[in-house]
mmCIF file of C-alpha atoms and ligand atoms in Angstrom:
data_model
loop_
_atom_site.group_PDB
_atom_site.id
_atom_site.type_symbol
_atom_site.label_atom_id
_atom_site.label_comp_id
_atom_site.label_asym_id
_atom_site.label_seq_id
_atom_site.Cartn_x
_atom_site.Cartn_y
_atom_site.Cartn_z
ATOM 1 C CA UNK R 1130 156.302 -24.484 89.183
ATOM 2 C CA UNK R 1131 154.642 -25.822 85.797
ATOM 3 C CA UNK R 1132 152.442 -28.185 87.659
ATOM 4 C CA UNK R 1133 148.950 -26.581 86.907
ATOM 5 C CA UNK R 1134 147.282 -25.809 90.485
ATOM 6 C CA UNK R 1135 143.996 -24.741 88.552
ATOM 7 C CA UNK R 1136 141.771 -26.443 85.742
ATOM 8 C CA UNK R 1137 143.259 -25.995 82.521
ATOM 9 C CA UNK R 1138 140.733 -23.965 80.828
ATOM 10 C CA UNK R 1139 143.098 -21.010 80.628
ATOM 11 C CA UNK R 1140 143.461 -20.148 76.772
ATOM 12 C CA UNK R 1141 146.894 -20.551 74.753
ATOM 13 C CA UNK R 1142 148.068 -17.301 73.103
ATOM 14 C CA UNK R 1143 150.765 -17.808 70.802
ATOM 15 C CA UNK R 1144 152.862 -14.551 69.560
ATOM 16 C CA UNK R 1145 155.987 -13.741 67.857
ATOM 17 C CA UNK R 1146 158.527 -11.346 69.618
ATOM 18 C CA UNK R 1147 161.784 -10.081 68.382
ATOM 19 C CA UNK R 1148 165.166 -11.873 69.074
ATOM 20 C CA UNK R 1149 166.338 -9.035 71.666
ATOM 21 C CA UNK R 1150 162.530 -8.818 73.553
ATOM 22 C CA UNK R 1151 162.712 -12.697 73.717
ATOM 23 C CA UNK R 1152 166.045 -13.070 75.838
ATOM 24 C CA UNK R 1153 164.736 -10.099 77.896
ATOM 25 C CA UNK R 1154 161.605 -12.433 78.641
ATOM 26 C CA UNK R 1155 164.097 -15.344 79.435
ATOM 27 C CA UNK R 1156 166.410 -13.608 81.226
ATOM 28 C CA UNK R 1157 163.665 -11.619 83.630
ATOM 29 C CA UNK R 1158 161.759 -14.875 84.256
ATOM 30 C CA UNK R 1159 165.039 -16.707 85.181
ATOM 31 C CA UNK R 1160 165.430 -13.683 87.433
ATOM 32 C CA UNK R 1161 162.322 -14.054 89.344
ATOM 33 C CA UNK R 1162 162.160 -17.856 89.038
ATOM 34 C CA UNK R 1163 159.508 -18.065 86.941
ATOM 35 C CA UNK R 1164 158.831 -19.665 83.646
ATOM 36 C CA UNK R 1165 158.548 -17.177 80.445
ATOM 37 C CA UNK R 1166 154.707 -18.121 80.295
ATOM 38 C CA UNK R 1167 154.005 -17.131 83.709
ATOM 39 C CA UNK R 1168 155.788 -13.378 83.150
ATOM 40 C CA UNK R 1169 154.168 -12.990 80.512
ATOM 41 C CA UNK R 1170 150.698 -13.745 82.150
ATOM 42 C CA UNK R 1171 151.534 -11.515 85.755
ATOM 43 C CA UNK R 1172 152.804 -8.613 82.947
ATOM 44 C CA UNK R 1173 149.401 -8.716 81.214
ATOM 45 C CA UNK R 1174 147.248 -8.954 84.314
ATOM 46 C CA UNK R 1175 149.698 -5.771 85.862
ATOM 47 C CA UNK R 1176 148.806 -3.573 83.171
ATOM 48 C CA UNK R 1177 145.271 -4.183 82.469
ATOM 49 C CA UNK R 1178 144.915 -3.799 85.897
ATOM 50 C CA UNK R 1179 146.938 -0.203 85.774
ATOM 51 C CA UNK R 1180 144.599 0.546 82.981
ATOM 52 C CA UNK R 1181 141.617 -0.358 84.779
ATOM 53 C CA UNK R 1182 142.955 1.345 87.924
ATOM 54 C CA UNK R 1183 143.636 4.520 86.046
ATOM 55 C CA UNK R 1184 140.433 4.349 84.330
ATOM 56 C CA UNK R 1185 138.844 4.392 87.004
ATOM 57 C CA UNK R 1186 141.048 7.334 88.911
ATOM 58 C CA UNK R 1187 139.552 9.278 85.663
ATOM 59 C CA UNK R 1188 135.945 8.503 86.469
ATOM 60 C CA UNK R 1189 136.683 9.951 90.007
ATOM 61 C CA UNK R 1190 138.464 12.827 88.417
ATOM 62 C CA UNK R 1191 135.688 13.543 85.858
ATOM 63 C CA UNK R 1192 132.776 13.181 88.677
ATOM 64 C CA UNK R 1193 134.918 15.486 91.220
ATOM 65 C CA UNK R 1194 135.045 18.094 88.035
ATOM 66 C CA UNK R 1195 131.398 17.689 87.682
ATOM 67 C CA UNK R 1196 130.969 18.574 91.498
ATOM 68 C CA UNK R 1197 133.029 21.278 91.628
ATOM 69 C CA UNK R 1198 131.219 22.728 88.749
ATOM 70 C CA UNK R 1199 127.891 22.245 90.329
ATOM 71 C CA UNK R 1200 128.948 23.621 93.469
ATOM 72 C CA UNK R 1201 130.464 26.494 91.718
ATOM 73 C CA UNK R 1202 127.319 27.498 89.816
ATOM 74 C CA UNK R 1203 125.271 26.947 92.903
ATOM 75 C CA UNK R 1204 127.185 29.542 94.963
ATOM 76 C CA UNK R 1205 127.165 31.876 92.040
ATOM 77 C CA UNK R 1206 123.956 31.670 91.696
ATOM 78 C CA UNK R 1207 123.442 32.182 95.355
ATOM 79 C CA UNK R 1208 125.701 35.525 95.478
ATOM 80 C CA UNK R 1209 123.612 36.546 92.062
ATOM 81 C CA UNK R 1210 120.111 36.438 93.920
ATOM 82 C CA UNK R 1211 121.564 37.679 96.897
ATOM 83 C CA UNK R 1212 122.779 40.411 95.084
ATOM 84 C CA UNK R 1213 119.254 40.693 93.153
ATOM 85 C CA UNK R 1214 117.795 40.706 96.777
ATOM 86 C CA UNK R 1215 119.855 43.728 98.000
ATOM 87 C CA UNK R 1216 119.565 45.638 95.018
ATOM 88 C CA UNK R 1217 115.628 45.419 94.140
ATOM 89 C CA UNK R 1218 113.192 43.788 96.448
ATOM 90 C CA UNK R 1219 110.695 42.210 94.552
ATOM 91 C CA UNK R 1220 109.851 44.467 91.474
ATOM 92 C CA UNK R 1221 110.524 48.314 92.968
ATOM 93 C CA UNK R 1222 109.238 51.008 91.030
ATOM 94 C CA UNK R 1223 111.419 53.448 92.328
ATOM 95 C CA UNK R 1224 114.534 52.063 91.660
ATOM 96 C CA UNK R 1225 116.370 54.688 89.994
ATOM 97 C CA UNK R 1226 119.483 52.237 88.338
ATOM 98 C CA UNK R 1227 122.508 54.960 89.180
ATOM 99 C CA UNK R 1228 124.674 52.508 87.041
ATOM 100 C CA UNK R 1229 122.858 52.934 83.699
ATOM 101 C CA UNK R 1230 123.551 56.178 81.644
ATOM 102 C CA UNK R 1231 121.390 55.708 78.543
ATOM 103 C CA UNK R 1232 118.282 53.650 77.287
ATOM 104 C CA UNK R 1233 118.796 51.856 73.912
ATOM 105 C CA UNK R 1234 115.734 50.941 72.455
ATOM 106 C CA UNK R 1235 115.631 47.297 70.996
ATOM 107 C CA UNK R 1236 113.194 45.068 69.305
ATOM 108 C CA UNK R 1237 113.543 41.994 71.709
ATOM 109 C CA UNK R 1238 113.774 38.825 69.703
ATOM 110 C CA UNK R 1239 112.853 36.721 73.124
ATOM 111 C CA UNK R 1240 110.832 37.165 76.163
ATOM 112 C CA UNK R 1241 112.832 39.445 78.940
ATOM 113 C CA UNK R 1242 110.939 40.661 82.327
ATOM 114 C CA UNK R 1243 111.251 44.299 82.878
ATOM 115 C CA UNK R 1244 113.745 44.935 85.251
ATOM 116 C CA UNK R 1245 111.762 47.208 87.370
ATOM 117 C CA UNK R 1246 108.221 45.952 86.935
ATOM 118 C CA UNK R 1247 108.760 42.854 86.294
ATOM 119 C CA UNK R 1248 106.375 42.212 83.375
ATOM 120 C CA UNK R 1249 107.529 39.932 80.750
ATOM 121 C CA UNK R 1250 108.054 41.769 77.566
ATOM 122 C CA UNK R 1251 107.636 39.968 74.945
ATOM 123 C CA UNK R 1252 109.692 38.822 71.576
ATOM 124 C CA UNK R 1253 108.939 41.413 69.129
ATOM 125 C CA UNK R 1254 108.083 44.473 71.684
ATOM 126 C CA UNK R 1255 110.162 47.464 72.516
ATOM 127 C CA UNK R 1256 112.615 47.015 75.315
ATOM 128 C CA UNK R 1257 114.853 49.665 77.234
ATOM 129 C CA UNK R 1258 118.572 48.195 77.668
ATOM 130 C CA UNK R 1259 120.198 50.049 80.249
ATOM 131 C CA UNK R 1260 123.589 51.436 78.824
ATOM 132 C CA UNK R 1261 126.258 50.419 81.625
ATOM 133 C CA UNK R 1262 129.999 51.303 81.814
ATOM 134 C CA UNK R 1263 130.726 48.722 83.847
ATOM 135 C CA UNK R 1264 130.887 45.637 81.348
ATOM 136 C CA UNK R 1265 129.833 43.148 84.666
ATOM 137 C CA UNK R 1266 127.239 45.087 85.497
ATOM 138 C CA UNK R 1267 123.949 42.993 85.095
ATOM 139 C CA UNK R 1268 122.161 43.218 82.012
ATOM 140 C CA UNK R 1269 119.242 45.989 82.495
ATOM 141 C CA UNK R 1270 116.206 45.720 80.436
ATOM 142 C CA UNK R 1271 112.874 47.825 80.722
ATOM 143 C CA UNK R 1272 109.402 48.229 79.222
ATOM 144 C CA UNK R 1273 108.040 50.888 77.785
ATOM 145 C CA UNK R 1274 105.485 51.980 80.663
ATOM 146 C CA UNK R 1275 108.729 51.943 83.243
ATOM 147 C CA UNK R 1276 110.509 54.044 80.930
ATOM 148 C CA UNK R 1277 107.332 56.527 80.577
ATOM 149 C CA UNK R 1278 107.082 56.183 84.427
ATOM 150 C CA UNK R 1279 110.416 57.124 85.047
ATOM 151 C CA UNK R 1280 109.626 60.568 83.115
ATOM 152 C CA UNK R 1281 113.766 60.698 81.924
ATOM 153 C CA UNK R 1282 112.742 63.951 79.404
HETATM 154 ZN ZN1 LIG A 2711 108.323 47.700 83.433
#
């Protein structure tokens, strides 16, 4: 059993263990026939190979995570635009947007397209926010000519 069947180039760690740890060491090599050294070695190699094993299960993890997400936000995107597509095709001036009951002039402080003409307005201009009660409802933003065009008054 001690008789070394490969090159000795394996390195000597020395460490001490308490009383109680040591005649658990002797008494589970004795079990499996095997010196103390040898335990010792197949324990180490056991649990950095758990660790590495588990590592890795938490790279797969992490990456299926990262799919799912992907694939999440793709099909939400798709129902989005396929909603979009339903509700306005292309920019459509007559849309009448049943869900909005008021028009809340803002300063935009970033570029928005109008919702209806589809002409960016830009940061700094007058926008329209359509006032929904439906808190999902997607945000609603016009420019000034839509609102004109939609003669509200
Ligand atoms: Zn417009």
């Amino acid at each position: 059993m001690a008789k070394p069947d490969r090159p000795r180039k394996d390195r000597l760690i020395q460490t001490r263990v308490p009383r109680d740890l040591e005649s658990t060491l002797k008494e589970e090599a004795q079990r499996r026939r095997q010196t103390v050294s040898h335990l010792i070695r197949s324990v180490l190699e056991d649990t950095f190979q758990l660790v590495d094993d588990v590592v890795a299960d938490v790279d797969e993890i992490v990456g299926d995570s990262a799919r799912l997400a992907r694939n999440v936000g793709r099909n939400a995107r798709r129902i989005m635009s396929a909603g979009r597509d339903e509700a306005e095709p292309g920019a459509s001036p007559d849309q009448t947007f049943p869900d909005v009951y008021a028009w809340n002039e803002l300063v935009l402080n970033r570029e928005i397209p109008c919702a209806r003409c589809d002409t960016p307005i830009a940061k700094g201009e007058r926008g329209f926010f359509g006032m929904s009660e439906d808190p999902t409802a997607a945000r609603v933003c016009l420019c000034g000519a839509c609102i004109d065009a939609m003669s509200l008054s």
